[in-house]
Amino acid sequence: MTMPDVHQLHPTEDQLSYTFGGREPLLRVAPGSVIELSTEDCFGGKVRSVDDLPSQVCVFPYLNPVTGPIAVEGAEPGDALAVHFADIRPARDWAVSTTFPHFGALTTTGTTPMLHDALEERVWMYEVDVERGIVRYTARRSDYTVDLPLDPFHGTVGVAPAANESIMSITPSAHGGNMDTPEIRRGTTLYLPVNVPGAMLAIGDGHCRQGEGEVCGTAVEAAMNTTIVVDVIKGAGLHWPRLQDDTHIMSTGSVKPLEDAFRISQHDLIGWTRELTGLDDLDALQLVSQAGLAPVGNVVDTNYTMVAKLPVSVLNGARVYDGIHEHLAGIGRSHVG
Amino acid sequence: MTMPDVHQLHPTEDQLSYTFGGREPLLRVAPGSVIELSTEDCFGGKVRSVDDLPSQVCVFPYLNPVTGPIAVEGAEPGDALAVHFADIRPARDWAVSTTFPHFGALTTTGTTPMLHDALEERVWMYEVDVERGIVRYTARRSDYTVDLPLDPFHGTVGVAPAANESIMSITPSAHGGNMDTPEIRRGTTLYLPVNVPGAMLAIGDGHCRQGEGEVCGTAVEAAMNTTIVVDVIKGAGLHWPRLQDDTHIMSTGSVKPLEDAFRISQHDLIGWTRELTGLDDLDALQLVSQAGLAPVGNVVDTNYTMVAKLPVSVLNGARVYDGIHEHLAGIGRSHVG
Amino acid sequence: MTMPDVHQLHPTEDQLSYTFGGREPLLRVAPGSVIELSTEDCFGGKVRSVDDLPSQVCVFPYLNPVTGPIAVEGAEPGDALAVHFADIRPARDWAVSTTFPHFGALTTTGTTPMLHDALEERVWMYEVDVERGIVRYTARRSDYTVDLPLDPFHGTVGVAPAANESIMSITPSAHGGNMDTPEIRRGTTLYLPVNVPGAMLAIGDGHCRQGEGEVCGTAVEAAMNTTIVVDVIKGAGLHWPRLQDDTHIMSTGSVKPLEDAFRISQHDLIGWTRELTGLDDLDALQLVSQAGLAPVGNVVDTNYTMVAKLPVSVLNGARVYDGIHEHLAGIGRSHVG
Amino acid sequence: MTMPDVHQLHPTEDQLSYTFGGREPLLRVAPGSVIELSTEDCFGGKVRSVDDLPSQVCVFPYLNPVTGPIAVEGAEPGDALAVHFADIRPARDWAVSTTFPHFGALTTTGTTPMLHDALEERVWMYEVDVERGIVRYTARRSDYTVDLPLDPFHGTVGVAPAANESIMSITPSAHGGNMDTPEIRRGTTLYLPVNVPGAMLAIGDGHCRQGEGEVCGTAVEAAMNTTIVVDVIKGAGLHWPRLQDDTHIMSTGSVKPLEDAFRISQHDLIGWTRELTGLDDLDALQLVSQAGLAPVGNVVDTNYTMVAKLPVSVLNGARVYDGIHEHLAGIGRSHVG
């Protein structure tokens, strides 16, 4: 193994991006490079106490900043960009979650409007203890506290969309974006369809942890120091983001209603299984039907995200993308230690 | 501990039921009783080889037979029926899965009609090895096989509905029914809202295992020999079925679209958390948002089912329904061994 | 023309029904009969002033009473029941509409639960002037009034469901039920699939008028005096209710989500068009796509209802069900005058 | 009345736009100006016979071209752009409709994927007779023909989106876009929220007519010669496009699922009614519930569109946006004759 290029990407506040697409790259790297980067939290770091209401300290559309875009040399439309997460580490000893007026799964919103007034806007501060691997929940209206496992991931990872679109960073879709699935954690490789030369990768929205569905609208939001390894799979022909970790392959779908996100993710996983095993459509459908998992990403964003997940153990040794996940994971471990 | 009553319920074919509601009980038991019962598979045992197409050997509406109803003495509207699954054991050394015309998440159906012809109807036979704890998947159009873990559960468990309704056994709703969640496995206690005197419990649709979502429309379907322990929680005031195992409490929602099933299950779990912890609505919302899981039950039946799941570890020792799960699990273990 | 049999059906309060299915007939009639019947409003006549809040004066599940069932001789599963509405006339000089806690399209409900408190329950009384053909809207929090056209119809018309089901009268589905489409007005013939011998027709939920969607959850609710003519179409093989008036044929779909109700109604209308014109599937799809209408029934009930509507003028003279609509309309006009 | 400025906008093929947002204006005009413009059909004029399959003659993303953007002086974020359609006239004596693989309400699509193969791609050519006011449908697999009323409108009208987004012209959303509602016909004024200075109006996708829902995915598609009058309403604070004609005010919602599009449109119409009448929320809800219509726009695009429609007759003379519709209609009539 030759030593990979290692790049740093630590944007200033005015370098942050709020869309996928329509931006010049902050960094250009070769396939196989390691990138150490930092990301702000979804509030741009402006919510720092229970008195910092997001609707007062943040200004639309300057929400959910992402670090990037990063142009990866040689990435062309029709390829897949592979992004391996070698490390994701909270940058501070606190994190924050909130309700937000007209946002969340159980409240009147701009797209599911009701005649109710908005729910109360409330902020919860979490203590983050990286050494012990916990975040501490503290209730606001009682003295209830409980420690929850630290499980850092990035809610938002994506590339420039197709068709000259430029899409807000809070939207998940075929280009990735704000999928808010806890699966994008350390040790996972994310495969994204490339739509423009260089792919234009951007990353943000670090979460110390999150329940499936993100029902209140936000996770345990945190700035992160993150190390990724990127590569290009020529001609992969992806339609939707896929993921792989050491035990599972995963497909995603991000759309409304939620059953269509389920359909997209399952349909894609069935196709992927077919490619990897030689099964025909219905035999692959049957295998996924009995062996698959279907964790929810989010049910709060402008699109909802579902993940379809299959143990690699049922693939009888099929090699996924020529072993790129294992290759990038090896680079990542060498680098991060 | 006094010895519980032990009952047997092994219905003949013409005693099987195809609805929840509108039926006289086959058995009456006291709270705290153990019941050993047998259930047929969803095809009534009529699909026994790859040549037995369900649309030819089964006759609507005689699908998805359930064993029951069982009247539990003292159960009254407003109470909850607690059903602990002490054992669920495949009755045969084979099981079966199929596609079925106009049924499934990825095909034209009666409720999501398309202008396509129906998909091919195909049957898969599974070998079941209870000792080794596996079921064997065998492809139909290639020689691909793979062993999957045996994980038996009942897809269909419910009581008589409210409002004098009688509902097909293939429908999941507030009365339980065909929820098709793998969580109803050995060791789980299911809580069902009681709508009529005696509750009128019925059980069927055994699955050797199933992926989340049951995307092809059927699981690894099997006749089962099952042991349950039943009890009554007076005045529990449930709106939707809840579950509990040794590590999690769970709420369910069964409705379309899938996001509404998600909303129901999360909303119920938040309310349950509030009751157990004394948190207010928003503090409970926050805790569930960060600590909860949201496994999919089914996305194929007449209603879709979502489960919302919270680790009991975050409840700081709160006692759920006065410890009835632990109590029934103890009876179950004593009886089953 | 021979004189048709004429029947009266004016149930007492304790004869009212709250389900489709599971009831003995109140009346048996021959095909071709005229039936003069009376229906109570959806509140059972108990909301008579702005101070009669439905949640206080009504008791679940005794809501939305229907008059029937009526057994029609010779109707067998696979046939269609034709119900022509010869007259629908408000029985009183007032009508009523309300909000209702946890009911409506723009409020937290049992199936789209939010963390908001219920909206205010409010009652509006309408003056009904049959002679002038108007109902008068009067605001509750200002002195705003406006006259709206009287357009009486029945929100709820259906038969016993298939599969031994018994379904609450507030639910619309394949058996008809609470579709809440203004199309079921005087001069319309409704075709319902027959599931049990005699069909078991029941009718209720008169509306003096209603906007499309019934967004607040209730229409201008009124007791009605109604005259129908019933007949049987042997072997019609309907899957969903259809309607016909002098200018349009219409298909319905009642399910969630709303796009599936749209799909069902359009799919059925395309099939019906194909049968009537000899067009193939795609040519019928094209004709319906350019010439069809898609009025909303309700977006508030346990299922949502869409109607798909095609002008008979594009059918090039095709004869619908051998002219039964014209035949029954003739009987109706002769009788009602 | 002073004579308005009159502008011409007849873009060449390489001036056509395929997004809303991200483009420099082709034309700048003052408020009150008349613009005579031409638009290509959604296929860019490339489908000219039944043998021109769109998937072969068109190249993604060069579909659904729009003419524009047009910058309107003085339009600022927070304002509304008023666009009055004074004339919409088919440019040719033929028009075209098609199925398109993976597009439409009754077929497997990219967002509602099924395991079926795509439906047949088929083209229908329509004769257009502007003098007689008809388009002629001709079946492809039989000799069935029928004349349908000509009812020209623009399926796609919108402005640059908020938040620096650039959105494909086939997507309808809060910025307008591909709403595909027949209400945008001659005589209608469309109100669009302004998100960027100049608003950046663009128009395309002329339809000779269309059924509600556009179920096959395309209308009777035609190039158009269109005359509009534009104006600016300062501080209007719109969230979603609204429309007005001589008899109705209308709100729109474009999102999935369809019930959320319904909710948005009804919620907006209730708010508008409240502003115009002084009714409170629930009194306005009640009035809209009984007097409103809910025509479907499309159920095929990347978002679905619903319209909520209220007769101005129930507004008791309330003046809408200070009479701007009547003012622009007057200019339009003077100009078009």
Coordinates of N, CA, C and O in Angstrom, one line a residue, chain C residues 97-99 105-106 112 119-120 122 124 126 137 139-142 144-146 148 209-216 218-220 257-259 262-263 266-267 270 277-280 282-296 299 304 306 313-316, chain D residues 97-99 105-106 112 119-120 122 124 126 137 139-142 144-146 148 209-216 218-220 257-259 262-263 266-267 270 277-280 282-296 299 304 306 313-316:
Chain C
S97 N -73.7 21.8 11.1 CA -72.3 21.3 10.8 C -71.5 21.6 12.0 O -71.8 22.5 12.8
T98 N -70.4 20.8 12.2 CA -69.6 21.0 13.4 C -68.1 20.7 13.1 O -67.8 20.0 12.1
T99 N -67.2 21.2 13.9 CA -65.9 20.5 14.1 C -66.2 19.4 15.2 O -67.1 19.5 15.9
A105 N -59.5 17.2 8.2 CA -58.3 17.1 7.4 C -57.2 18.0 7.9 O -56.0 17.8 7.6
L106 N -57.5 19.0 8.8 CA -56.5 19.9 9.2 C -56.3 20.0 10.7 O -56.1 21.0 11.3
T112 N -53.8 10.4 12.1 CA -52.7 11.3 11.8 C -52.4 12.1 13.1 O -52.6 13.3 13.2
L119 N -58.5 20.8 18.2 CA -59.1 22.1 17.9 C -60.4 22.3 18.7 O -61.0 21.3 19.2
E120 N -60.8 23.5 18.8 CA -62.1 23.8 19.4 C -63.3 23.1 18.7 O -63.3 23.0 17.5
R122 N -66.9 23.2 17.6 CA -67.9 24.3 17.4 C -69.0 23.8 16.5 O -68.8 23.0 15.6
W124 N -72.2 24.9 13.9 CA -72.9 25.9 13.1 C -74.3 25.4 12.7 O -74.5 24.3 12.2
Y126 N -77.5 25.9 10.3 CA -77.9 26.4 9.0 C -79.4 26.5 8.9 O -80.1 25.5 9.2
Y137 N -75.4 30.0 5.6 CA -74.3 29.9 6.5 C -74.3 31.1 7.5 O -74.5 32.3 7.0
A139 N -71.8 32.7 10.5 CA -70.6 32.6 11.3 C -70.9 32.6 12.8 O -71.9 33.2 13.2
R140 N -70.0 32.1 13.5 CA -70.2 32.0 15.0 C -69.5 33.2 15.7 O -69.8 33.5 16.8
R141 N -68.4 33.7 15.1 CA -67.6 34.7 15.8 C -67.7 36.1 15.2 O -67.0 37.0 15.5
S142 N -68.7 36.2 14.2 CA -68.9 37.5 13.6 C -70.4 37.5 13.1 O -71.0 36.4 13.2
Y144 N -71.2 37.5 10.0 CA -71.2 37.2 8.6 C -72.2 36.1 8.2 O -72.2 35.1 8.9
T145 N -73.0 36.3 7.2 CA -73.9 35.3 6.7 C -73.8 35.3 5.2 O -73.5 36.3 4.6
V146 N -74.1 34.1 4.6 CA -74.1 34.0 3.2 C -75.0 32.8 2.8 O -75.0 31.8 3.5
L148 N -76.0 29.7 0.4 CA -75.3 28.8 -0.5 C -76.4 27.9 -1.1 O -77.4 27.7 -0.5
R209 N -75.6 20.2 1.6 CA -74.6 20.5 0.6 C -73.3 20.2 1.3 O -73.2 20.1 2.5
Q210 N -72.2 20.2 0.5 CA -70.9 19.9 1.0 C -69.8 20.4 0.0 O -70.0 20.2 -1.2
G211 N -68.8 21.0 0.5 CA -67.6 21.2 -0.4 C -66.9 20.0 -0.7 O -67.0 19.0 0.0
E212 N -66.1 20.0 -1.8 CA -65.3 18.8 -2.1 C -64.2 18.6 -1.0 O -63.4 19.5 -0.8
G213 N -64.2 17.4 -0.5 CA -63.2 17.1 0.5 C -63.7 17.1 2.0 O -63.1 16.5 2.8
E214 N -64.8 17.8 2.2 CA -65.4 17.9 3.5 C -64.3 18.2 4.6 O -64.3 17.5 5.6
V215 N -63.6 19.3 4.3 CA -62.3 19.5 5.0 C -62.5 19.6 6.6 O -61.6 19.1 7.3
C216 N -63.6 20.2 7.0 CA -63.8 20.3 8.5 C -64.3 19.0 9.1 O -64.3 18.9 10.3
T218 N -67.4 17.5 8.6 CA -68.8 17.3 8.5 C -69.3 18.2 7.4 O -68.7 19.3 7.1
A219 N -70.5 17.8 6.8 CA -71.1 18.6 5.8 C -72.3 19.4 6.5 O -72.3 19.6 7.7
V220 N -73.2 20.0 5.7 CA -74.4 20.6 6.2 C -75.4 19.4 6.4 O -76.1 19.0 5.5
P257 N -53.3 6.1 1.0 CA -53.4 7.5 0.9 C -54.3 8.0 -0.3 O -54.7 7.2 -1.1
L258 N -54.5 9.3 -0.4 CA -55.4 9.9 -1.4 C -55.0 9.5 -2.8 O -55.8 9.3 -3.7
E259 N -53.7 9.4 -3.1 CA -53.3 9.0 -4.4 C -53.7 7.6 -4.8 O -53.9 7.3 -6.0
F262 N -57.2 7.9 -5.8 CA -57.2 8.4 -7.2 C -56.9 7.3 -8.1 O -57.6 7.1 -9.2
R263 N -55.9 6.5 -7.8 CA -55.5 5.4 -8.7 C -56.6 4.4 -8.9 O -56.9 4.0 -10.0
Q266 N -59.4 6.0 -11.1 CA -59.0 6.2 -12.5 C -58.9 4.8 -13.2 O -59.3 4.6 -14.3
H267 N -58.3 3.9 -12.5 CA -58.1 2.5 -13.0 C -59.4 1.9 -13.4 O -59.6 1.3 -14.4
I270 N -61.0 3.6 -16.4 CA -60.3 3.2 -17.6 C -60.9 1.8 -18.1 O -61.1 1.6 -19.2
T277 N -66.3 1.0 -25.0 CA -65.9 1.5 -26.3 C -65.1 0.5 -27.1 O -64.9 0.8 -28.3
G278 N -64.6 -0.6 -26.6 CA -63.7 -1.5 -27.3 C -62.3 -1.0 -27.4 O -61.5 -1.6 -28.1
L279 N -62.0 0.2 -26.9 CA -60.6 0.6 -26.9 C -59.7 -0.3 -26.1 O -60.2 -1.0 -25.2
D280 N -58.4 -0.4 -26.4 CA -57.6 -1.2 -25.5 C -57.2 -0.4 -24.3 O -57.5 0.8 -24.2
L282 N -54.4 1.1 -23.2 CA -53.7 2.4 -23.3 C -54.5 3.4 -24.1 O -54.5 4.6 -23.7
D283 N -55.3 3.0 -25.1 CA -56.2 4.0 -25.7 C -57.3 4.5 -24.8 O -57.6 5.7 -24.8
A284 N -57.8 3.6 -23.9 CA -58.7 4.1 -22.9 C -58.1 5.0 -21.9 O -58.6 6.0 -21.5
L285 N -56.9 4.6 -21.5 CA -56.1 5.5 -20.6 C -55.9 6.9 -21.2 O -56.1 7.9 -20.5
Q286 N -55.6 7.0 -22.4 CA -55.4 8.3 -23.1 C -56.7 9.1 -23.1 O -56.7 10.3 -22.8
L287 N -57.8 8.4 -23.4 CA -59.0 9.2 -23.5 C -59.4 9.7 -22.1 O -59.8 10.9 -22.0
V288 N -59.3 8.9 -21.1 CA -59.7 9.3 -19.8 C -58.7 10.4 -19.3 O -59.1 11.4 -18.7
S289 N -57.4 10.3 -19.7 CA -56.4 11.3 -19.3 C -56.8 12.7 -19.8 O -56.5 13.7 -19.1
Q290 N -57.4 12.8 -21.0 CA -57.7 14.1 -21.6 C -59.1 14.5 -21.3 O -59.4 15.8 -21.4
A291 N -60.0 13.6 -21.1 CA -61.4 14.0 -21.0 C -62.0 13.9 -19.6 O -63.1 14.3 -19.4
G292 N -61.2 13.3 -18.6 CA -61.8 13.0 -17.4 C -61.7 14.1 -16.3 O -60.9 15.0 -16.4
L293 N -62.6 13.9 -15.3 CA -62.5 14.8 -14.1 C -62.2 14.0 -12.9 O -62.4 12.7 -13.0
A294 N -61.7 14.6 -11.9 CA -61.3 13.9 -10.7 C -61.8 14.6 -9.4 O -61.0 15.0 -8.6
P295 N -63.1 14.7 -9.2 CA -63.5 15.4 -8.0 C -63.2 14.6 -6.7 O -63.4 13.4 -6.7
V296 N -62.8 15.3 -5.7 CA -62.6 14.7 -4.4 C -63.9 14.5 -3.7 O -64.8 15.3 -3.7
V299 N -61.7 13.8 2.4 CA -60.3 13.6 2.9 C -60.3 13.6 4.4 O -59.4 14.2 5.0
Y304 N -60.2 7.7 2.4 CA -60.5 8.9 1.6 C -61.1 8.5 0.3 O -60.8 7.4 -0.2
M306 N -62.1 9.3 -3.7 CA -61.9 10.0 -5.0 C -62.9 9.5 -6.0 O -63.3 8.3 -6.0
S313 N -70.6 11.9 -23.4 CA -70.5 12.4 -24.8 C -69.3 11.8 -25.5 O -69.2 11.8 -26.7
V314 N -68.3 11.4 -24.7 CA -67.1 10.8 -25.4 C -67.2 9.3 -25.6 O -66.3 8.7 -26.1
L315 N -68.3 8.8 -25.2 CA -68.5 7.3 -25.4 C -69.1 6.9 -26.7 O -69.4 5.8 -27.0
N316 N -69.4 7.9 -27.5 CA -70.0 7.7 -28.9 C -71.2 6.8 -28.9 O -71.3 5.9 -29.7
Chain D
S97 N -49.9 13.6 -27.5 CA -49.8 13.1 -26.1 C -49.1 11.7 -26.2 O -49.2 11.1 -27.3
T98 N -48.6 11.3 -25.1 CA -47.8 10.0 -25.1 C -47.9 9.4 -23.7 O -48.1 10.0 -22.7
T99 N -47.7 8.1 -23.7 CA -47.2 7.5 -22.5 C -45.6 7.6 -22.6 O -45.1 7.9 -23.6
A105 N -49.5 7.9 -13.5 CA -50.1 7.5 -12.2 C -50.3 6.0 -12.1 O -50.5 5.5 -11.0
L106 N -50.4 5.3 -13.2 CA -50.8 3.9 -13.1 C -49.7 3.0 -13.7 O -50.0 2.0 -14.4
T112 N -42.3 5.4 -7.5 CA -43.2 4.3 -7.0 C -42.8 3.1 -7.8 O -43.5 2.6 -8.6
L119 N -44.7 0.1 -19.0 CA -45.8 0.0 -20.0 C -45.3 0.4 -21.4 O -44.2 1.0 -21.5
E120 N -46.0 0.0 -22.4 CA -45.7 0.4 -23.7 C -45.6 1.9 -23.9 O -46.5 2.6 -23.3
R122 N -46.4 4.9 -26.2 CA -47.3 5.1 -27.3 C -47.5 6.6 -27.5 O -47.6 7.3 -26.6
W124 N -50.0 9.6 -29.3 CA -51.3 9.9 -30.0 C -51.2 11.3 -30.6 O -50.8 12.3 -29.9
Y126 N -53.1 14.6 -32.1 CA -54.4 15.2 -32.1 C -54.5 16.3 -33.2 O -53.5 17.0 -33.4
Y137 N -59.4 13.4 -30.7 CA -58.7 12.2 -30.2 C -58.9 11.1 -31.2 O -60.0 10.9 -31.8
A139 N -57.9 7.0 -31.6 CA -57.3 5.8 -31.0 C -56.2 5.2 -31.8 O -56.2 5.4 -33.1
R140 N -55.3 4.5 -31.2 CA -54.2 3.9 -32.0 C -54.4 2.5 -32.4 O -53.9 2.0 -33.3
R141 N -55.3 1.8 -31.6 CA -55.5 0.4 -31.9 C -56.9 0.1 -32.4 O -57.3 -1.1 -32.4
S142 N -57.6 1.1 -32.7 CA -58.9 0.9 -33.4 C -59.2 2.2 -34.1 O -58.4 3.1 -34.1
Y144 N -61.5 4.4 -33.4 CA -62.3 5.3 -32.6 C -61.8 6.7 -32.6 O -60.6 6.9 -32.3
T145 N -62.7 7.6 -32.8 CA -62.3 9.0 -32.7 C -63.4 9.8 -32.0 O -64.6 9.4 -32.0
V146 N -63.0 10.9 -31.4 CA -64.0 11.7 -30.7 C -63.4 13.1 -30.6 O -62.2 13.3 -30.4
L148 N -63.0 16.6 -28.6 CA -63.1 17.1 -27.3 C -62.9 18.6 -27.3 O -62.3 19.2 -28.2
R209 N -55.7 20.8 -23.9 CA -56.7 20.4 -22.9 C -56.0 19.3 -22.1 O -55.0 18.7 -22.5
Q210 N -56.7 18.9 -20.9 CA -56.1 17.9 -20.1 C -57.2 17.5 -19.1 O -58.0 18.3 -18.6
G211 N -57.3 16.2 -18.8 CA -58.2 15.8 -17.8 C -57.6 16.1 -16.4 O -56.4 16.3 -16.3
E212 N -58.4 16.1 -15.4 CA -57.9 16.4 -14.0 C -57.0 15.2 -13.6 O -57.5 14.0 -13.6
G213 N -55.8 15.4 -13.2 CA -54.9 14.4 -12.7 C -53.8 14.0 -13.7 O -52.8 13.5 -13.4
E214 N -54.1 14.2 -15.0 CA -53.1 14.0 -16.1 C -52.6 12.5 -15.9 O -51.4 12.3 -16.0
V215 N -53.6 11.6 -15.8 CA -53.2 10.3 -15.3 C -52.2 9.5 -16.2 O -51.4 8.8 -15.6
C216 N -52.2 9.7 -17.5 CA -51.2 9.0 -18.3 C -49.8 9.7 -18.3 O -48.9 9.2 -18.8
T218 N -49.1 12.9 -19.6 CA -49.0 14.0 -20.5 C -50.4 14.5 -20.9 O -51.3 13.7 -20.8
A219 N -50.5 15.7 -21.2 CA -51.8 16.3 -21.7 C -51.8 16.3 -23.2 O -51.0 15.6 -23.9
V220 N -52.7 17.1 -23.8 CA -52.6 17.3 -25.3 C -51.6 18.4 -25.5 O -52.0 19.6 -25.4
P257 N -47.5 13.2 0.0 CA -48.6 12.5 -0.7 C -49.7 13.5 -1.1 O -49.7 14.6 -0.7
L258 N -50.7 13.0 -1.9 CA -51.7 13.9 -2.4 C -52.6 14.5 -1.3 O -53.0 15.6 -1.5
E259 N -52.7 13.8 -0.2 CA -53.5 14.5 0.9 C -52.8 15.7 1.5 O -53.4 16.6 2.0
F262 N -53.6 18.4 -0.8 CA -54.9 18.9 -0.5 C -54.9 19.7 0.8 O -55.5 20.8 0.8
R263 N -54.1 19.3 1.8 CA -54.1 20.1 3.1 C -53.5 21.5 2.8 O -54.0 22.5 3.3
Q266 N -56.1 23.7 0.9 CA -57.2 24.1 1.7 C -56.8 25.0 2.8 O -57.5 26.0 3.1
H267 N -55.7 24.7 3.4 CA -55.2 25.6 4.5 C -54.9 27.0 4.0 O -55.3 28.0 4.7
I270 N -58.3 28.7 3.3 CA -58.9 29.1 4.6 C -58.3 30.4 5.1 O -59.0 31.3 5.5
T277 N -62.5 38.1 4.6 CA -63.9 38.2 5.2 C -63.9 38.7 6.6 O -64.9 39.0 7.2
G278 N -62.7 38.6 7.3 CA -62.7 38.9 8.7 C -63.2 37.7 9.6 O -63.2 37.8 10.8
L279 N -63.6 36.6 8.9 CA -63.9 35.4 9.7 C -62.7 34.9 10.5 O -61.6 35.1 10.1
D280 N -63.0 34.2 11.6 CA -61.8 33.6 12.3 C -61.5 32.3 11.7 O -62.2 31.9 10.7
L282 N -61.8 29.1 12.4 CA -62.8 28.0 12.3 C -64.0 28.4 11.5 O -64.6 27.6 10.8
D283 N -64.4 29.7 11.6 CA -65.6 30.1 10.7 C -65.2 30.1 9.3 O -66.0 29.7 8.4
A284 N -63.9 30.4 9.0 CA -63.5 30.3 7.6 C -63.3 28.8 7.1 O -63.7 28.5 6.0
L285 N -62.9 28.0 8.0 CA -62.8 26.6 7.7 C -64.2 26.1 7.4 O -64.4 25.3 6.4
Q286 N -65.2 26.5 8.2 CA -66.6 26.0 7.9 C -67.1 26.5 6.6 O -67.7 25.7 5.8
L287 N -66.8 27.7 6.2 CA -67.3 28.2 5.0 C -66.7 27.5 3.8 O -67.3 27.1 2.8
V288 N -65.4 27.3 3.9 CA -64.7 26.6 2.8 C -65.1 25.2 2.7 O -65.3 24.6 1.6
S289 N -65.4 24.6 3.9 CA -65.8 23.2 3.9 C -67.1 22.9 3.1 O -67.3 21.9 2.6
Q290 N -68.0 23.9 3.2 CA -69.3 23.7 2.6 C -69.4 24.3 1.2 O -70.2 23.9 0.4
A291 N -68.5 25.3 0.9 CA -68.7 26.0 -0.4 C -67.5 25.8 -1.4 O -67.6 26.2 -2.5
G292 N -66.5 25.0 -0.9 CA -65.3 24.9 -1.7 C -65.3 23.8 -2.7 O -66.0 22.8 -2.5
L293 N -64.4 23.9 -3.7 CA -64.1 22.8 -4.6 C -62.7 22.4 -4.5 O -61.9 23.2 -4.0
A294 N -62.4 21.2 -5.0 CA -61.0 20.7 -4.8 C -60.5 19.9 -6.0 O -60.2 18.7 -6.0
P295 N -60.4 20.7 -7.2 CA -60.0 20.0 -8.4 C -58.5 19.5 -8.3 O -57.7 20.2 -7.8
V296 N -58.3 18.3 -8.8 CA -56.9 17.8 -8.9 C -56.2 18.5 -10.1 O -56.7 18.7 -11.1
V299 N -51.3 14.1 -10.7 CA -50.9 13.1 -9.8 C -49.8 12.2 -10.5 O -49.8 11.0 -10.4
Y304 N -47.3 16.2 -6.5 CA -48.7 16.2 -7.0 C -49.3 17.6 -6.6 O -49.0 18.2 -5.6
M306 N -52.8 19.9 -6.0 CA -54.2 20.1 -5.7 C -54.6 21.6 -5.8 O -53.7 22.4 -5.4
S313 N -68.6 34.6 -5.0 CA -69.9 35.0 -4.5 C -70.1 34.8 -3.0 O -71.0 35.5 -2.5
V314 N -69.3 34.0 -2.4 CA -69.5 33.8 -1.0 C -68.6 34.8 -0.2 O -68.6 34.7 1.1
L315 N -67.9 35.6 -0.9 CA -67.0 36.6 -0.2 C -67.7 37.9 0.1 O -67.1 38.8 0.7
N316 N -69.0 38.0 -0.2 CA -69.8 39.2 0.1 C -69.1 40.5 -0.3 O -69.1 41.5 0.4

